[in-house]
Each structure stands twice: as C-alpha cells, then as structure tokens.
CSV table of C-alpha atoms in Angstrom, one decimal:
chain,number,residue,atom,x,y,z
A,1,UNK,CA,-21.2,-27.2,4.8
A,2,UNK,CA,-24.0,-24.9,5.9
A,3,UNK,CA,-25.5,-22.2,4.1
A,4,UNK,CA,-24.3,-19.4,6.0
A,5,UNK,CA,-21.0,-20.9,5.2
A,6,UNK,CA,-21.4,-20.9,1.4
A,7,UNK,CA,-22.9,-17.6,2.1
A,8,UNK,CA,-19.8,-15.9,3.3
A,9,UNK,CA,-17.2,-17.1,1.0
A,10,UNK,CA,-19.9,-15.9,-2.0
A,11,UNK,CA,-20.4,-12.5,-0.6
A,12,UNK,CA,-16.5,-12.2,0.7
A,13,UNK,CA,-14.0,-14.3,-0.1
A,14,UNK,CA,-14.7,-14.8,-3.6
A,15,UNK,CA,-14.9,-10.6,-4.3
A,16,UNK,CA,-12.3,-10.6,-2.3
A,17,UNK,CA,-10.5,-13.0,-4.3
A,18,UNK,CA,-11.0,-11.3,-7.7
A,19,UNK,CA,-10.4,-8.1,-6.4
A,20,UNK,CA,-6.9,-8.8,-5.3
A,21,UNK,CA,-6.4,-10.7,-8.9
A,22,UNK,CA,-7.6,-7.7,-11.1
A,23,UNK,CA,-5.0,-5.6,-8.1
A,24,UNK,CA,-2.4,-8.0,-9.8
A,25,UNK,CA,-2.8,-8.0,-13.2
A,26,UNK,CA,-3.0,-4.0,-13.3
A,27,UNK,CA,-0.3,-3.4,-10.8
A,28,UNK,CA,2.1,-6.5,-10.5
A,29,UNK,CA,5.1,-4.6,-9.1
A,30,UNK,CA,3.8,-2.6,-6.1
A,31,UNK,CA,2.1,-5.8,-5.4
A,32,UNK,CA,4.9,-8.0,-5.9
A,33,UNK,CA,7.0,-5.0,-4.1
A,34,UNK,CA,3.5,-4.8,-1.2
A,35,UNK,CA,3.5,-9.1,-0.9
A,36,UNK,CA,7.8,-8.5,-0.3
A,37,UNK,CA,7.8,-5.9,2.6
A,38,UNK,CA,4.3,-6.9,3.8
A,39,UNK,CA,5.8,-10.8,5.0
A,40,UNK,CA,8.9,-10.5,7.2
A,41,UNK,CA,7.8,-6.7,8.4
A,42,UNK,CA,4.4,-7.8,9.5
A,43,UNK,CA,3.2,-10.9,9.2
A,44,UNK,CA,5.4,-13.2,11.1
A,45,UNK,CA,3.8,-13.3,14.3
A,46,UNK,CA,0.1,-15.4,12.1
A,47,UNK,CA,0.5,-19.4,12.0
A,48,UNK,CA,-0.6,-21.1,9.0
A,49,UNK,CA,-0.1,-24.7,10.1
A,50,UNK,CA,2.6,-24.9,10.8
A,51,UNK,CA,3.9,-22.2,8.5
A,52,UNK,CA,3.8,-18.8,8.8
A,53,UNK,CA,2.3,-16.2,6.9
A,54,UNK,CA,4.8,-14.4,6.1
A,55,UNK,CA,6.1,-17.5,4.7
A,56,UNK,CA,3.2,-18.1,1.9
A,57,UNK,CA,3.5,-14.2,1.4
A,58,UNK,CA,6.4,-14.3,0.3
A,59,UNK,CA,6.1,-17.6,-1.8
A,60,UNK,CA,3.7,-15.5,-3.7
A,61,UNK,CA,5.7,-12.6,-3.9
A,62,UNK,CA,8.8,-14.7,-5.2
A,63,UNK,CA,6.3,-15.8,-7.2
A,64,UNK,CA,5.3,-12.8,-9.4
A,65,UNK,CA,8.7,-11.5,-9.5
A,66,UNK,CA,9.7,-14.8,-11.5
A,67,UNK,CA,6.3,-14.0,-13.8
A,68,UNK,CA,7.6,-10.0,-13.8
A,69,UNK,CA,11.3,-11.4,-14.7
A,70,UNK,CA,9.8,-14.0,-17.6
A,71,UNK,CA,7.8,-11.1,-18.9
A,72,UNK,CA,10.7,-8.5,-19.2
A,73,UNK,CA,14.0,-10.9,-19.9
A,74,UNK,CA,15.5,-10.3,-16.8
A,75,UNK,CA,17.3,-11.7,-13.8
A,76,UNK,CA,15.4,-10.4,-10.5
A,77,UNK,CA,18.1,-9.2,-9.0
A,78,UNK,CA,21.0,-6.2,-9.7
A,79,UNK,CA,24.0,-5.0,-7.6
A,80,UNK,CA,22.5,-5.2,-3.9
A,81,UNK,CA,21.0,-8.5,-4.4
A,82,UNK,CA,24.5,-9.5,-4.0
A,83,UNK,CA,24.8,-10.1,-0.6
A,84,UNK,CA,21.7,-12.0,0.1
A,85,UNK,CA,22.3,-14.2,-2.8
A,86,UNK,CA,25.9,-15.1,-0.8
A,87,UNK,CA,24.7,-15.8,2.1
A,88,UNK,CA,22.0,-18.2,0.7
A,89,UNK,CA,24.3,-20.2,-1.5
A,90,UNK,CA,26.4,-20.8,1.8
A,91,UNK,CA,23.6,-21.4,4.0
A,92,UNK,CA,22.9,-24.5,1.0
A,93,UNK,CA,26.4,-25.6,0.9
A,94,UNK,CA,27.3,-25.9,4.0
A,95,UNK,CA,24.2,-27.2,5.5
A,96,UNK,CA,24.7,-30.0,2.8
A,97,UNK,CA,27.8,-30.5,3.6
A,98,UNK,CA,27.0,-30.8,7.3
A,99,UNK,CA,24.1,-33.0,6.5
A,100,UNK,CA,21.7,-30.1,7.8
A,101,UNK,CA,20.7,-27.7,4.9
A,102,UNK,CA,18.0,-25.3,6.1
A,103,UNK,CA,16.0,-25.2,2.7
A,104,UNK,CA,13.4,-22.2,4.4
A,105,UNK,CA,16.2,-20.0,4.8
A,106,UNK,CA,17.3,-20.6,1.6
A,107,UNK,CA,14.7,-19.1,0.1
A,108,UNK,CA,14.4,-16.5,2.3
A,109,UNK,CA,17.7,-15.3,1.3
A,110,UNK,CA,16.7,-15.7,-1.9
A,111,UNK,CA,13.3,-13.4,-1.7
A,112,UNK,CA,15.6,-11.2,-0.4
A,113,UNK,CA,17.4,-10.9,-3.2
A,114,UNK,CA,14.7,-9.7,-5.3
A,115,UNK,CA,13.5,-6.7,-3.1
A,116,UNK,CA,16.0,-4.9,-5.0
A,117,UNK,CA,15.4,-5.3,-8.4
A,118,UNK,CA,11.1,-4.8,-7.2
A,119,UNK,CA,12.2,-2.1,-5.8
A,120,UNK,CA,14.7,-0.1,-8.5
A,121,UNK,CA,13.2,0.8,-11.8
A,122,UNK,CA,12.5,4.9,-12.6
A,123,UNK,CA,12.5,7.6,-10.4
A,124,UNK,CA,8.5,8.6,-10.4
A,125,UNK,CA,8.5,5.0,-9.1
A,126,UNK,CA,10.6,4.9,-6.6
A,127,UNK,CA,8.8,7.7,-4.9
A,128,UNK,CA,6.0,5.6,-5.0
A,129,UNK,CA,7.4,2.8,-3.3
A,130,UNK,CA,8.8,4.6,-0.4
A,131,UNK,CA,5.3,6.2,-0.2
A,132,UNK,CA,4.2,2.0,0.0
A,133,UNK,CA,7.0,1.3,2.1
A,134,UNK,CA,6.6,4.3,4.9
A,135,UNK,CA,2.8,3.5,4.6
A,136,UNK,CA,3.4,-0.2,5.9
A,137,UNK,CA,5.6,1.0,8.5
A,138,UNK,CA,3.4,3.6,9.7
A,139,UNK,CA,0.5,0.4,10.6
A,140,UNK,CA,3.4,-1.4,12.0
A,141,UNK,CA,3.6,1.8,14.6
A,142,UNK,CA,0.3,1.9,15.5
A,143,UNK,CA,0.3,-1.7,16.4
A,144,UNK,CA,3.3,-1.4,18.6
A,145,UNK,CA,1.3,2.1,20.6
A,146,UNK,CA,-1.6,-0.2,20.6
A,147,UNK,CA,-0.2,-3.6,21.5
A,148,UNK,CA,-0.3,-2.5,25.2
A,149,UNK,CA,-4.0,-1.4,25.4
A,150,UNK,CA,-5.3,-4.4,23.7
A,151,UNK,CA,-3.1,-6.9,24.5
A,152,UNK,CA,-3.0,-8.0,20.9
A,153,UNK,CA,-0.5,-9.5,20.1
A,154,UNK,CA,0.8,-11.0,23.3
A,155,UNK,CA,3.4,-9.1,24.6
A,156,UNK,CA,7.1,-10.1,25.6
A,157,UNK,CA,8.5,-10.4,28.7
A,158,UNK,CA,12.4,-10.3,28.5
A,159,UNK,CA,14.6,-12.2,31.7
A,160,UNK,CA,15.2,-9.3,32.8
A,161,UNK,CA,11.5,-8.6,34.7
A,162,UNK,CA,11.3,-5.5,33.9
A,163,UNK,CA,7.9,-5.3,32.3
A,164,UNK,CA,6.4,-6.5,29.4
A,165,UNK,CA,7.6,-5.2,26.6
A,166,UNK,CA,5.6,-5.0,22.6
A,167,UNK,CA,7.0,-5.9,18.7
A,168,UNK,CA,3.3,-5.2,17.3
A,169,UNK,CA,3.2,-7.1,14.6
A,170,UNK,CA,6.8,-6.6,13.6
A,171,UNK,CA,6.8,-9.9,16.4
A,172,UNK,CA,10.2,-9.6,18.8
A,173,UNK,CA,10.5,-5.9,20.1
A,174,UNK,CA,13.8,-5.6,18.9
A,175,UNK,CA,12.5,-6.9,15.3
A,176,UNK,CA,10.3,-4.0,15.5
A,177,UNK,CA,13.2,-1.6,17.3
A,178,UNK,CA,15.8,-2.0,14.6
A,179,UNK,CA,12.4,-1.7,11.4
A,180,UNK,CA,11.3,1.8,12.7
A,181,UNK,CA,14.4,2.7,13.1
A,182,UNK,CA,15.8,3.1,9.8
A,183,UNK,CA,13.1,4.2,8.2
A,184,UNK,CA,13.6,6.9,10.8
A,185,UNK,CA,16.6,7.7,9.4
A,186,UNK,CA,15.4,7.6,5.5
A,187,UNK,CA,12.4,10.1,6.9
A,188,UNK,CA,15.2,12.4,8.6
A,189,UNK,CA,17.4,12.6,5.3
A,190,UNK,CA,14.4,14.0,3.2
A,191,UNK,CA,13.1,17.6,3.2
A,192,UNK,CA,11.1,17.7,6.3
A,193,UNK,CA,6.6,18.5,6.0
A,194,UNK,CA,4.0,17.7,8.6
A,195,UNK,CA,3.5,14.8,7.6
A,196,UNK,CA,6.6,13.6,7.7
A,197,UNK,CA,6.9,15.4,11.4
A,198,UNK,CA,4.3,13.1,12.1
A,199,UNK,CA,5.2,9.9,11.7
A,200,UNK,CA,9.2,10.4,13.3
A,201,UNK,CA,6.9,11.4,16.7
A,202,UNK,CA,5.0,8.3,16.1
A,203,UNK,CA,7.8,6.1,15.1
A,204,UNK,CA,10.2,7.6,17.8
A,205,UNK,CA,7.6,6.9,20.6
A,206,UNK,CA,6.9,3.4,19.2
A,207,UNK,CA,10.8,2.5,19.3
A,208,UNK,CA,10.8,4.0,22.8
A,209,UNK,CA,8.2,1.6,23.6
A,210,UNK,CA,9.9,-1.6,22.5
A,211,UNK,CA,12.4,-0.7,24.9
A,212,UNK,CA,15.8,-1.8,23.1
A,213,UNK,CA,18.2,-0.5,24.5
A,214,UNK,CA,21.1,-1.4,21.3
A,215,UNK,CA,18.5,-0.1,19.1
A,216,UNK,CA,17.4,3.3,20.7
A,217,UNK,CA,21.5,4.1,21.6
A,218,UNK,CA,22.6,3.7,17.8
A,219,UNK,CA,19.7,6.0,16.6
A,220,UNK,CA,20.8,8.6,18.4
A,221,UNK,CA,24.4,8.1,16.8
A,222,UNK,CA,23.2,7.6,13.5
A,223,UNK,CA,20.8,10.4,13.1
A,224,UNK,CA,23.4,12.4,14.6
A,225,UNK,CA,25.3,11.7,12.1
A,226,UNK,CA,23.0,12.5,9.2
A,227,UNK,CA,22.2,15.7,10.5
A,228,UNK,CA,25.2,17.0,11.5
A,229,UNK,CA,25.2,19.7,8.9
A,230,UNK,CA,21.6,21.0,10.4
A,231,UNK,CA,22.3,22.1,14.0
A,232,UNK,CA,18.5,23.2,13.7
A,233,UNK,CA,16.8,20.1,13.1
A,234,UNK,CA,19.4,18.6,15.9
A,235,UNK,CA,18.7,20.7,18.5
A,236,UNK,CA,15.0,20.4,17.4
A,237,UNK,CA,15.5,16.4,17.7
A,238,UNK,CA,17.2,16.6,20.7
A,239,UNK,CA,14.2,18.8,22.4
A,240,UNK,CA,11.6,16.1,21.4
A,241,UNK,CA,13.9,13.2,21.8
A,242,UNK,CA,13.7,14.3,25.2
A,243,UNK,CA,9.7,15.2,25.8
A,244,UNK,CA,9.2,11.6,24.9
A,245,UNK,CA,11.9,9.4,26.6
A,246,UNK,CA,9.5,11.1,30.1
A,247,UNK,CA,6.6,10.2,28.7
A,248,UNK,CA,6.8,7.0,26.4
A,249,UNK,CA,10.2,5.4,27.5
A,250,UNK,CA,8.7,4.0,30.8
A,251,UNK,CA,10.1,0.9,29.6
A,252,UNK,CA,13.5,2.0,28.1
A,253,UNK,CA,14.4,3.6,31.6
A,254,UNK,CA,13.5,0.5,33.9
A,255,UNK,CA,16.3,-1.3,31.2
A,256,UNK,CA,18.8,1.1,31.4
A,257,UNK,CA,18.3,0.8,35.7
A,258,UNK,CA,18.5,-2.9,35.4
A,259,UNK,CA,21.2,-3.5,33.7
A,260,UNK,CA,23.2,-0.4,35.7
A,261,UNK,CA,22.6,-2.8,38.4
A,262,UNK,CA,25.2,-5.1,37.7
A,263,UNK,CA,24.6,-6.6,41.0
A,264,UNK,CA,21.2,-7.5,40.5
A,265,UNK,CA,21.8,-11.3,40.0
A,266,UNK,CA,22.1,-13.4,37.1
A,267,UNK,CA,19.8,-11.9,35.1
A,268,UNK,CA,21.5,-8.2,35.4
A,269,UNK,CA,24.7,-9.9,33.3
A,270,UNK,CA,22.2,-11.1,30.7
A,271,UNK,CA,22.6,-7.5,28.7
A,272,UNK,CA,26.0,-6.8,30.0
A,273,UNK,CA,28.8,-6.0,27.8
A,274,UNK,CA,31.0,-9.0,30.2
A,275,UNK,CA,28.3,-11.5,29.9
A,276,UNK,CA,28.2,-11.1,25.8
A,277,UNK,CA,31.6,-11.3,25.4
A,278,UNK,CA,31.7,-14.3,27.4
A,279,UNK,CA,28.5,-15.7,25.0
A,280,UNK,CA,31.0,-15.4,22.2
A,281,UNK,CA,33.8,-17.1,23.7
A,282,UNK,CA,31.0,-20.3,24.4
A,283,UNK,CA,30.1,-20.1,20.8
A,284,UNK,CA,33.2,-20.3,18.8
A,285,UNK,CA,33.8,-23.3,20.8
A,286,UNK,CA,31.2,-24.6,18.8
A,287,UNK,CA,33.8,-23.9,15.5
A,288,UNK,CA,36.1,-26.5,16.7
A,289,UNK,CA,36.5,-28.8,14.0
A,290,UNK,CA,34.2,-27.3,11.6
A,291,UNK,CA,36.4,-24.3,10.9
A,292,UNK,CA,36.1,-25.1,6.7
A,293,UNK,CA,31.7,-25.2,6.7
A,294,UNK,CA,30.6,-24.1,10.3
A,295,UNK,CA,27.7,-26.0,11.6
A,296,UNK,CA,24.4,-25.0,9.9
A,297,UNK,CA,22.2,-22.2,9.8
A,298,UNK,CA,20.4,-21.6,12.9
A,299,UNK,CA,22.3,-24.5,14.6
A,300,UNK,CA,23.4,-22.3,17.5
A,301,UNK,CA,20.9,-22.1,19.4
A,302,UNK,CA,20.6,-25.9,18.8
A,303,UNK,CA,23.5,-26.6,20.0
A,304,UNK,CA,24.7,-24.1,22.5
A,305,UNK,CA,24.3,-24.7,26.2
A,306,UNK,CA,22.2,-21.6,27.4
A,307,UNK,CA,19.9,-21.8,24.8
A,308,UNK,CA,20.6,-18.5,23.3
A,309,UNK,CA,21.3,-17.3,20.1
A,310,UNK,CA,25.3,-15.7,19.3
A,311,UNK,CA,23.8,-12.1,20.2
A,312,UNK,CA,26.4,-10.4,17.1
A,313,UNK,CA,25.8,-11.5,13.5
A,314,UNK,CA,29.8,-12.0,12.9
A,315,UNK,CA,30.3,-13.9,15.4
A,316,UNK,CA,26.8,-15.9,14.6
A,317,UNK,CA,28.2,-16.2,10.5
A,318,UNK,CA,31.9,-16.8,11.2
A,319,UNK,CA,30.4,-20.4,13.5
A,320,UNK,CA,27.4,-21.5,11.2
A,321,UNK,CA,29.2,-21.1,7.6
A,322,UNK,CA,32.9,-21.0,8.5
A,323,UNK,CA,35.3,-18.4,7.5
A,324,UNK,CA,35.5,-19.1,4.3
A,325,UNK,CA,32.1,-17.9,4.3
A,326,UNK,CA,32.7,-15.4,6.7
A,327,UNK,CA,35.2,-13.4,4.8
A,328,UNK,CA,33.4,-13.8,1.3
A,329,UNK,CA,30.1,-12.0,3.3
A,330,UNK,CA,32.6,-9.2,4.6
A,331,UNK,CA,34.0,-8.2,1.4
A,332,UNK,CA,30.6,-8.3,-0.2
A,333,UNK,CA,29.3,-5.7,2.5
A,334,UNK,CA,32.9,-3.3,2.3
A,335,UNK,CA,32.2,-3.0,-1.6
A,336,UNK,CA,28.0,-2.2,-0.3
A,337,UNK,CA,29.7,0.5,2.3
A,338,UNK,CA,32.4,2.0,-1.0
A,339,UNK,CA,29.0,2.1,-3.1
A,340,UNK,CA,27.2,3.9,-0.6
A,341,UNK,CA,29.5,6.5,-0.3
A,342,UNK,CA,28.4,9.5,-2.1
A,343,UNK,CA,24.6,8.8,-1.1
A,344,UNK,CA,24.3,10.0,2.6
A,345,UNK,CA,21.3,8.1,3.7
A,346,UNK,CA,22.4,5.0,2.2
A,347,UNK,CA,25.7,4.6,4.0
A,348,UNK,CA,23.9,5.9,7.5
A,349,UNK,CA,21.8,2.6,6.9
A,350,UNK,CA,24.7,0.5,6.5
A,351,UNK,CA,26.5,2.3,9.5
A,352,UNK,CA,23.5,1.4,11.7
A,353,UNK,CA,23.1,-2.0,10.3
A,354,UNK,CA,26.7,-3.0,11.3
A,355,UNK,CA,27.3,-1.6,14.4
A,356,UNK,CA,23.9,-2.8,15.5
A,357,UNK,CA,24.9,-6.0,14.5
A,358,UNK,CA,27.6,-6.7,17.1
A,359,UNK,CA,25.1,-6.8,20.2
A,360,UNK,CA,22.3,-8.3,17.9
A,361,UNK,CA,22.0,-9.9,14.7
A,362,UNK,CA,20.6,-7.0,13.1
A,363,UNK,CA,21.8,-7.7,8.7
A,364,UNK,CA,20.5,-11.4,9.1
A,365,UNK,CA,16.8,-10.1,10.5
A,366,UNK,CA,14.9,-10.6,7.6
A,367,UNK,CA,12.8,-7.6,8.7
A,368,UNK,CA,15.6,-5.1,9.3
A,369,UNK,CA,17.6,-6.8,5.5
A,370,UNK,CA,14.7,-6.1,3.6
A,371,UNK,CA,14.4,-2.0,5.1
A,372,UNK,CA,17.9,-1.8,3.5
A,373,UNK,CA,18.1,-3.9,0.8
A,374,UNK,CA,14.8,-1.9,0.2
A,375,UNK,CA,16.0,1.7,0.8
A,376,UNK,CA,19.7,0.8,-1.0
A,377,UNK,CA,17.3,0.6,-4.2
A,378,UNK,CA,14.7,3.2,-3.6
A,379,UNK,CA,17.1,5.9,-3.0
A,380,UNK,CA,19.3,5.5,-6.1
A,381,UNK,CA,17.1,7.4,-8.2
A,382,UNK,CA,15.9,10.0,-5.9
A,383,UNK,CA,18.1,13.4,-5.2
A,384,UNK,CA,19.6,14.2,-2.0
A,385,UNK,CA,17.6,15.7,0.5
A,386,UNK,CA,20.7,17.0,3.1
A,387,UNK,CA,21.8,19.6,0.2
A,388,UNK,CA,21.1,23.1,2.4
A,389,UNK,CA,20.6,25.2,-1.3
A,390,UNK,CA,17.7,25.2,-2.8
A,391,UNK,CA,17.8,24.4,-6.4
A,392,UNK,CA,15.2,28.2,-6.6
A,393,UNK,CA,18.3,29.7,-5.2
A,394,UNK,CA,20.6,27.7,-7.6
A,395,UNK,CA,18.6,28.7,-10.6
A,396,UNK,CA,18.8,32.7,-9.7
A,397,UNK,CA,22.7,32.2,-8.8
A,398,UNK,CA,24.5,30.6,-11.6
A,399,UNK,CA,27.4,29.2,-12.1
A,400,UNK,CA,30.4,31.5,-13.0
A,401,UNK,CA,30.9,29.5,-15.8
A,402,UNK,CA,27.0,30.4,-16.4
A,403,UNK,CA,28.0,34.2,-16.6
A,404,UNK,CA,30.8,34.4,-18.2
A,405,UNK,CA,29.1,32.4,-21.2
A,406,UNK,CA,26.1,35.1,-20.8
A,407,UNK,CA,28.2,37.4,-20.6
A,408,UNK,CA,29.8,36.7,-23.6
A,409,UNK,CA,26.6,35.9,-25.8
A,410,UNK,CA,25.4,39.3,-24.8
A,411,UNK,CA,28.9,40.9,-25.9
A,412,UNK,CA,29.3,39.5,-29.4
A,413,UNK,CA,25.2,40.9,-30.0
A,414,UNK,CA,26.3,43.9,-29.4
A,415,UNK,CA,29.3,44.3,-32.1
A,416,UNK,CA,26.5,42.2,-34.5
A,417,UNK,CA,24.2,45.6,-33.8
A,418,UNK,CA,27.3,47.9,-33.6
A,419,UNK,CA,28.6,46.4,-36.7
C-alpha cells in the first residue's frame, strides 16, 4: 500500500467512520430510520460486488433496530408491520415448498416491517422524521433533474423508442415517479408554506420528467380527492400543472402520443390496456397446477415467454404466492384501509398505491412500500391538516356547551355576590 493510500485512509476514512459511530451512538433511532429510508430509495443503483449498496444499508439499519428493540425490550414492529411480515412469511413458505427460496426478498420485507416502528414515536419525533423524509426526497428529485444534464446515472431507454427516461438515484423512472407522487400527496395534505410550495414544484416537475403515464394520471386523481374541500388550492394546482406539462413534460407527452397511436407497431401495444390483459392471461397460465403455493416469488419474469413481469400487483401476488396468500394479503390490506378511514392522507396514499398497482406492482416496489409504511406511522400522531378551521378561530368562538357553562358560572357568582 502506498503512502498516499495510507494518508487517504487516515485523513478521510477513519474520521468519517468515527463521526458515523458518534452519530449512531448519540442518535440511534434517526440513524436507523435514515438507513432504512435511504437504502431502498436512493442507493439501489450502486453495486458493491455481488450485492447493491441498498442491501448493505438495510442490513445495517436492521442491526441498529434490533439493538434498539433489545434495549427497549420491545418487538420492532407495530400494526402497520403486519403486511410486509405476512408477505415475508408467505415468500419463505412458498419458496421452500417450490424448492426456490428467495432469502433476499424475505429480508427485504422484514426490513420494511421495521420502518413503521422506527418512524412512530411521539408527535415531536414524528415531525422530525418527516423532515428527514422530505430531505431525502428532495435529494432524489434533484438527481432526476440533473440526470439529463450530466448523464448519471445512465438514463433508461424504453421499448417504445420515445426517447430517454430519467429516474435519478431512484433507479427505474417508475420507482421515482411513484415515490415522488406519494411525497407530493403528503405535502399537499399539510399547511403550505414557501418551502413546501417549492418542494411541490420541484417534485412535480421530477414526476413529469420520469415520463410515467400511470403515476402522473393517478397523481392527478389522488390530489383531486385530497384537495376536494379546497377549491382555491385545487385550481392553483391545475394552473401550475399546465405550466409544468408545457415546460418539463416533453417525455410524458411523447409517450402519451405514442401510446395513442394504436397502429404504430408491436411496441405501441406494449403500454395499451389490451396488451396488459393479454399479459395477465399469459401469466395466469403459469399458475396451473400450482394454485396452492404459486410458482415462487420473482419467478414470473424467469418463466414467462416474453421475459416480462405481470404488470399487475394482484396478478403477481396470486401467481407467485398462490391463492391462500392472495386472500390473506388482501384481507390485511382491507384492514389497513379501514384503519386509515379517519386520516385523509393515509387513506389517499392507500388509494393511490392500490389503484396504480393495477398497472404496475407498486405495492411491492421497495421504494413505494417504504414510503407508504413510513407515512402510515409518521402521520398517525399529527394533527389533521385538512382542517379548514384554525385553532385560533376555535378558541375565539367556543362551542355551545362551553358558552352555557361560562354563563352558568357567571350567574352563580352574581347570586353569591348578591347574597
């Protein structure tokens, strides 16, 4: 080893390692959350030999979570962890029954199950966790914008020959589009300030840059549901949307134009509803004879003739894990929906993910499931932001019961003084 290399290790690596150690010991929960969020969101494109950097970060985050759980004498899971835990168990059981266990997928879903536990604590820590989350998403959105300029990471070229698509450090453009859309829905549910408006403009432009048709269209619908009570914000959002589509939505517009030309050749059908129905039928044929246990997680793309996935989370679930797991997972999803009925952002986030999962396996994307579970836990203790009545107004105009109580007290005092 040269002296220059020794100097680099001494001056750079060792201080950085010591700083990371000090931060981990001082702030173990935020560091664990950072590892579990940054891993699947922004580091899946980096390779460390046979594994990717996100696997290393997730394992490190899980180790820190295990230590925290031992110190607190708690299981590192809560009610929102049930879905990924059941998926991990189903993948483990069906994989062993089919002779093709997928240990990486099991570990991935177990790590996802720990995210809600790390993200849920007091309202104060939830607010801090949400700031960490938006900071991570800001970095991701900036990499989507910078990718066309610097060419890093390598852009994604779709099969439609409509140009390059960009996903930044998220990886695939669809990963970026769905993840950013969920963050946009969260910010829209909060009281807007200058920073949040700036984030909406940046993240919205990044979603359009990805060129993801399904993510963009479903985002419009989900945002409309979220802003239905506030017409001014809805109209302002539509105006800004029109400007953004005209300026940074060229990739999206070219893809829409291409898909609309149904006679443009075989590639044109690759995004049509007719093609997707045919793909689902081809995938379902793989289930014949394997109805109970499925064919194994991640096997559709290997066994399907056109080397493509199911393009549908529900079809993928039934074919790869079998009908028993399909029913169990849907029951859990239904329970999650019921639990989210009183929280608008939670409900809209579930609607968005479940609706887009008809076109892509969004429910099972590590990036989108990470954000979904994080939002379920982090927004549980926050005051609903869709309230149109400020707290100050409520204090100035007390309820009828409060007024009557105050009047009764004053009359009693008057009687006593008269006596």
